[in-house]
Structures are given as structure tokens and as C-alpha cells.
Amino acid sequence: MGDAFVGTVRVGYLRGRQDLAVGRHAPQVCANSPKWGALSRARFSRVSGLTMQQVSASENATAETRKAFESATNCVESFYDAWNRGSIDDMMLCIADDAEYEDAIFPSPFKGKAQVQQLFEKIMKLFPQNAEFMVDSIADGGKAAGCKWHVELNGKPLPFSRGNSFYEFDDAFRIRRAFETPEPFIKNGNVVLGLLSVVTKLLRL
């Protein structure tokens, strides 16, 4: 992915024009080529069938999808700001390509950007209008961070809307691993402790 792309076409990158839509295979080559200049852009344009404008747009799109943040705190703040603006695209800028996003209310984690985006879109559709995530605190540990939050509707906290999130980040401070624990609607702590006691006794037999 880091090779200069000047005058030649590597078959591994070019799988046919149906795969050369803007923002897919083509920009990955553009953005990672240190010698990428006007001449190589023109040659790539001729080979791929893309216009020069599309090649430039692809390059810009790739730069955005690989956006780097200044710190874990910067990424978390940007993530929730994008959520409150209803911008799925900006939320996804905070997510690493190999992300694994686990929400404790679901039986299994969401793996990869496509699954994570589907999760965000599903929640966004059900999210009340004028509701906002309010970040109460962020504990920044460098490549990991914890975040405490709650949801407000028209400036008033919603019941059962508190939660904690733990994030791990890649080198660009994008979220690579996430684990969220929303506040449960049914708080049956005594029942859970009772069941745990029974299970513990059975395991000791």
C-alpha cells in the first residue's frame, strides 16, 4: 500500500472498473504514494477511467476517512459532537478500519466499520429528536480512555440514560475497541447477586 504509483498499474489494486468507484480502491493507492504527483495522477486517470477531478476527490476522501486526532480526548469529544449533530459520516471518522464495538445490551460485538456504522444508523433512527449525549467526564490514559455520559432531552436528563464507555485507540487516536455499559432499565441487582451466589455454590461442589 505504500509503494509509489508512477506509470505502472499493479493488478492487485485494480480489479475492474466496477471496483474503482471514488473513495474505494483507487484512493487507497493515491493517498499512500509518497511520489504521487501531477504526472502519476494523469497516468492513473487514463488507466483507471476516472477523471482527474474524481482522482482528486478520491484522494481527499481517503484523507478524511483516515483522519488523525490529537489525543484520545479529542477523538471522544469529536465522536459525541458528531453524534449530537446527527452526522454518521463524522462519527465514522472517529472509528478505525479494524474496529470492534461492543455494547453490553447486544449479545455480540460489532466488527469492522460496516457493522459499526449499521449499529450507529439503527440507534440514530430510534434516538429521540432534540436528545443529546452529554459527556460528564473523560479519563484519558493515552491509548485508552474511559468516558462517563448521560442523555438529555431539551436540556433535561432522561431517566435510565446514563452510561460508561471504555475505548482503545490506534496510532491516529481513532477508536479501535469500544465497550459500552448503558444504565439498565430494570435494576435487579439483588436477583443477580442471588443467582451468582447459587452458581458459585454449584461450582464449588
CSV table of C-alpha atoms in Angstrom, one decimal:
chain,number,residue,atom,x,y,z
A,1,MET,CA,0.0,0.0,0.0
A,2,GLY,CA,3.0,2.3,0.5
A,3,ASP,CA,4.6,1.9,-3.0
A,4,ALA,CA,4.9,4.9,-5.3
A,5,PHE,CA,2.4,4.6,-8.1
A,6,VAL,CA,4.1,6.1,-11.1
A,7,GLY,CA,3.5,4.9,-14.7
A,8,THR,CA,2.6,1.3,-13.9
A,9,VAL,CA,-0.5,-0.5,-12.7
A,10,ARG,CA,-0.4,-3.1,-10.0
A,11,VAL,CA,-3.0,-5.8,-10.7
A,12,GLY,CA,-3.7,-6.3,-7.0
A,13,TYR,CA,-5.1,-2.8,-6.8
A,14,LEU,CA,-7.2,-2.8,-10.0
A,15,ARG,CA,-10.0,-5.3,-10.0
A,16,GLY,CA,-12.0,-3.8,-12.8
A,17,ARG,CA,-13.8,-0.5,-13.2
A,18,GLN,CA,-16.8,-1.6,-11.2
A,19,ASP,CA,-14.4,-1.5,-8.2
A,20,LEU,CA,-12.9,1.8,-9.0
A,21,ALA,CA,-15.7,4.0,-7.6
A,22,VAL,CA,-14.5,7.2,-5.9
A,23,GLY,CA,-13.3,6.5,-2.3
A,24,ARG,CA,-12.8,2.8,-2.7
A,25,HIS,CA,-9.7,1.1,-4.2
A,26,ALA,CA,-8.3,4.0,-6.2
A,27,PRO,CA,-7.8,6.4,-3.4
A,28,GLN,CA,-6.0,3.9,-1.2
A,29,VAL,CA,-3.3,3.9,-3.8
A,30,CYS,CA,-3.3,7.7,-4.2
A,31,ALA,CA,-3.1,8.7,-0.6
A,32,ASN,CA,-0.3,6.3,0.3
A,33,SER,CA,2.1,7.0,-2.6
A,34,PRO,CA,4.8,9.4,-1.4
A,35,LYS,CA,5.7,10.3,-5.0
A,36,TRP,CA,2.2,10.9,-6.1
A,37,GLY,CA,2.3,14.0,-8.4
A,38,ALA,CA,0.5,15.5,-11.3
A,39,LEU,CA,2.1,13.2,-13.8
A,40,SER,CA,1.2,10.0,-11.9
A,41,ARG,CA,-2.3,11.3,-11.3
A,42,ALA,CA,-2.7,11.8,-15.1
A,43,ARG,CA,-1.4,8.3,-15.9
A,44,PHE,CA,-3.6,6.7,-13.2
A,45,SER,CA,-6.6,8.6,-14.6
A,46,ARG,CA,-6.0,7.2,-18.1
A,47,VAL,CA,-5.6,3.6,-16.8
A,48,SER,CA,-8.5,3.6,-14.4
A,49,GLY,CA,-11.0,5.5,-16.4
A,50,LEU,CA,-11.5,8.1,-13.7
A,51,THR,CA,-11.4,11.8,-14.5
A,52,MET,CA,-8.8,13.9,-12.8
A,53,GLN,CA,-11.5,15.5,-10.7
A,54,GLN,CA,-12.5,12.0,-9.5
A,55,VAL,CA,-8.9,11.1,-8.7
A,56,SER,CA,-8.5,14.3,-6.6
A,57,ALA,CA,-11.9,13.7,-4.9
A,58,SER,CA,-10.8,10.1,-4.1
A,59,GLU,CA,-7.5,11.4,-2.6
A,60,ASN,CA,-9.4,13.9,-0.4
A,61,ALA,CA,-12.0,11.3,0.6
A,62,THR,CA,-9.2,8.9,1.7
A,63,ALA,CA,-7.5,11.6,3.8
A,64,GLU,CA,-10.8,12.2,5.6
A,65,THR,CA,-11.6,8.5,6.3
A,66,ARG,CA,-8.1,8.2,7.8
A,67,LYS,CA,-8.3,11.4,9.8
A,68,ALA,CA,-5.9,11.6,12.8
A,69,PHE,CA,-6.8,13.1,16.1
A,70,GLU,CA,-4.6,15.0,18.6
A,71,SER,CA,-5.5,12.8,21.6
A,72,ALA,CA,-7.9,10.2,22.9
A,73,THR,CA,-9.9,13.1,24.5
A,74,ASN,CA,-10.0,14.9,21.2
A,75,CYS,CA,-11.4,11.8,19.5
A,76,VAL,CA,-14.1,11.1,22.1
A,77,GLU,CA,-15.2,14.8,22.1
A,78,SER,CA,-15.4,14.7,18.3
A,79,PHE,CA,-17.3,11.5,18.3
A,80,TYR,CA,-20.1,12.7,20.6
A,81,ASP,CA,-20.2,16.1,18.9
A,82,ALA,CA,-20.8,14.3,15.6
A,83,TRP,CA,-23.5,12.2,17.3
A,84,ASN,CA,-25.3,15.3,18.6
A,85,ARG,CA,-25.2,16.8,15.1
A,86,GLY,CA,-26.6,13.6,13.6
A,87,SER,CA,-23.6,13.1,11.3
A,88,ILE,CA,-22.9,9.4,10.8
A,89,ASP,CA,-20.1,10.3,8.4
A,90,ASP,CA,-18.2,12.4,11.0
A,91,MET,CA,-18.8,9.7,13.6
A,92,MET,CA,-17.2,7.1,11.3
A,93,LEU,CA,-14.1,9.4,11.0
A,94,CYS,CA,-13.5,8.5,14.7
A,95,ILE,CA,-13.6,4.7,14.0
A,96,ALA,CA,-10.6,2.7,13.0
A,97,ASP,CA,-10.9,0.3,10.0
A,98,ASP,CA,-10.5,-2.8,12.2
A,99,ALA,CA,-12.8,-1.5,14.9
A,100,GLU,CA,-14.6,-3.8,17.3
A,101,TYR,CA,-17.5,-2.1,19.0
A,102,GLU,CA,-19.2,-3.9,21.9
A,103,ASP,CA,-22.4,-2.6,23.5
A,104,ALA,CA,-23.4,-4.6,26.6
A,105,ILE,CA,-27.1,-4.7,25.6
A,106,PHE,CA,-26.3,-6.7,22.5
A,107,PRO,CA,-25.3,-10.4,22.5
A,108,SER,CA,-22.1,-10.0,20.4
A,109,PRO,CA,-19.8,-7.2,19.3
A,110,PHE,CA,-19.9,-5.4,16.0
A,111,LYS,CA,-16.8,-6.0,14.0
A,112,GLY,CA,-15.4,-3.7,11.2
A,113,LYS,CA,-16.5,-0.3,10.1
A,114,ALA,CA,-19.5,-1.5,8.1
A,115,GLN,CA,-21.1,-3.3,11.1
A,116,VAL,CA,-20.3,-0.4,13.4
A,117,GLN,CA,-21.9,2.1,11.0
A,118,GLN,CA,-25.0,-0.1,10.8
A,119,LEU,CA,-25.3,0.0,14.6
A,120,PHE,CA,-25.0,3.8,14.7
A,121,GLU,CA,-27.6,4.2,12.0
A,122,LYS,CA,-30.0,1.8,13.8
A,123,ILE,CA,-29.6,3.7,17.1
A,124,MET,CA,-29.8,7.1,15.4
A,125,LYS,CA,-33.2,6.2,13.9
A,126,LEU,CA,-34.6,5.4,17.3
A,127,PHE,CA,-32.9,8.3,19.1
A,128,PRO,CA,-35.4,11.0,20.2
A,129,GLN,CA,-35.2,14.3,18.4
A,130,ASN,CA,-33.5,17.1,20.3
A,131,ALA,CA,-31.8,14.5,22.5
A,132,GLU,CA,-28.1,14.9,23.1
A,133,PHE,CA,-25.3,12.9,24.7
A,134,MET,CA,-23.7,14.9,27.5
A,135,VAL,CA,-20.1,13.9,28.4
A,136,ASP,CA,-19.7,14.1,32.1
A,137,SER,CA,-16.1,13.2,32.3
A,138,ILE,CA,-13.2,11.6,30.3
A,139,ALA,CA,-10.3,9.7,31.9
A,140,ASP,CA,-7.6,9.9,29.2
A,141,GLY,CA,-4.9,7.2,29.5
A,142,GLY,CA,-3.1,7.9,26.3
A,143,LYS,CA,-4.0,5.0,24.0
A,144,ALA,CA,-7.1,4.2,26.1
A,145,ALA,CA,-9.8,6.3,27.7
A,146,GLY,CA,-12.9,6.0,29.9
A,147,CYS,CA,-16.0,8.2,29.4
A,148,LYS,CA,-19.0,8.8,31.6
A,149,TRP,CA,-22.1,10.2,29.9
A,150,HIS,CA,-25.8,10.7,30.1
A,151,VAL,CA,-28.5,11.8,27.6
A,152,GLU,CA,-30.6,15.0,27.9
A,153,LEU,CA,-33.8,15.8,26.0
A,154,ASN,CA,-34.4,19.6,25.6
A,155,GLY,CA,-31.9,20.2,28.3
A,156,LYS,CA,-33.3,17.8,30.9
A,157,PRO,CA,-31.7,14.5,31.8
A,158,LEU,CA,-33.6,11.4,30.6
A,159,PRO,CA,-34.2,8.6,33.1
A,160,PHE,CA,-32.1,5.5,32.7
A,161,SER,CA,-29.9,7.3,30.2
A,162,ARG,CA,-26.5,7.2,32.0
A,163,GLY,CA,-23.6,5.0,30.9
A,164,ASN,CA,-19.9,4.4,30.7
A,165,SER,CA,-17.8,3.7,27.7
A,166,PHE,CA,-14.2,2.4,27.5
A,167,TYR,CA,-12.2,3.0,24.4
A,168,GLU,CA,-8.9,1.8,23.0
A,169,PHE,CA,-7.3,3.8,20.1
A,170,ASP,CA,-5.0,3.2,17.2
A,171,ASP,CA,-1.9,5.3,16.5
A,172,ALA,CA,-4.1,8.0,14.9
A,173,PHE,CA,-6.3,8.1,18.1
A,174,ARG,CA,-9.2,6.6,16.3
A,175,ILE,CA,-11.4,4.1,18.2
A,176,ARG,CA,-10.2,0.6,17.7
A,177,ARG,CA,-12.0,-1.1,20.6
A,178,ALA,CA,-15.1,0.1,22.4
A,179,PHE,CA,-17.1,-1.4,25.3
A,180,GLU,CA,-20.2,0.4,26.4
A,181,THR,CA,-22.4,-0.3,29.5
A,182,PRO,CA,-25.6,1.7,29.4
A,183,GLU,CA,-27.7,2.0,32.5
A,184,PRO,CA,-30.2,-0.9,32.7
A,185,PHE,CA,-34.0,-0.1,32.6
A,186,ILE,CA,-34.6,-2.9,35.1
A,187,LYS,CA,-32.3,-2.8,38.1
A,188,ASN,CA,-32.5,-6.3,39.6
A,189,GLY,CA,-29.2,-6.2,41.4
A,190,ASN,CA,-30.4,-8.3,44.3
A,191,VAL,CA,-31.7,-11.0,42.0
A,192,VAL,CA,-28.4,-11.1,40.1
A,193,LEU,CA,-26.4,-11.4,43.3
A,194,GLY,CA,-28.7,-14.2,44.4
A,195,LEU,CA,-28.2,-16.1,41.2
A,196,LEU,CA,-24.4,-15.5,41.4
A,197,SER,CA,-24.4,-17.0,44.9
A,198,VAL,CA,-26.2,-20.1,43.7
A,199,VAL,CA,-23.8,-20.5,40.7
A,200,THR,CA,-20.8,-20.1,43.0
A,201,LYS,CA,-22.0,-22.8,45.3
A,202,LEU,CA,-22.6,-25.2,42.4
A,203,LEU,CA,-19.1,-24.6,41.1
A,204,ARG,CA,-17.6,-25.5,44.4
A,205,LEU,CA,-19.3,-28.9,44.5
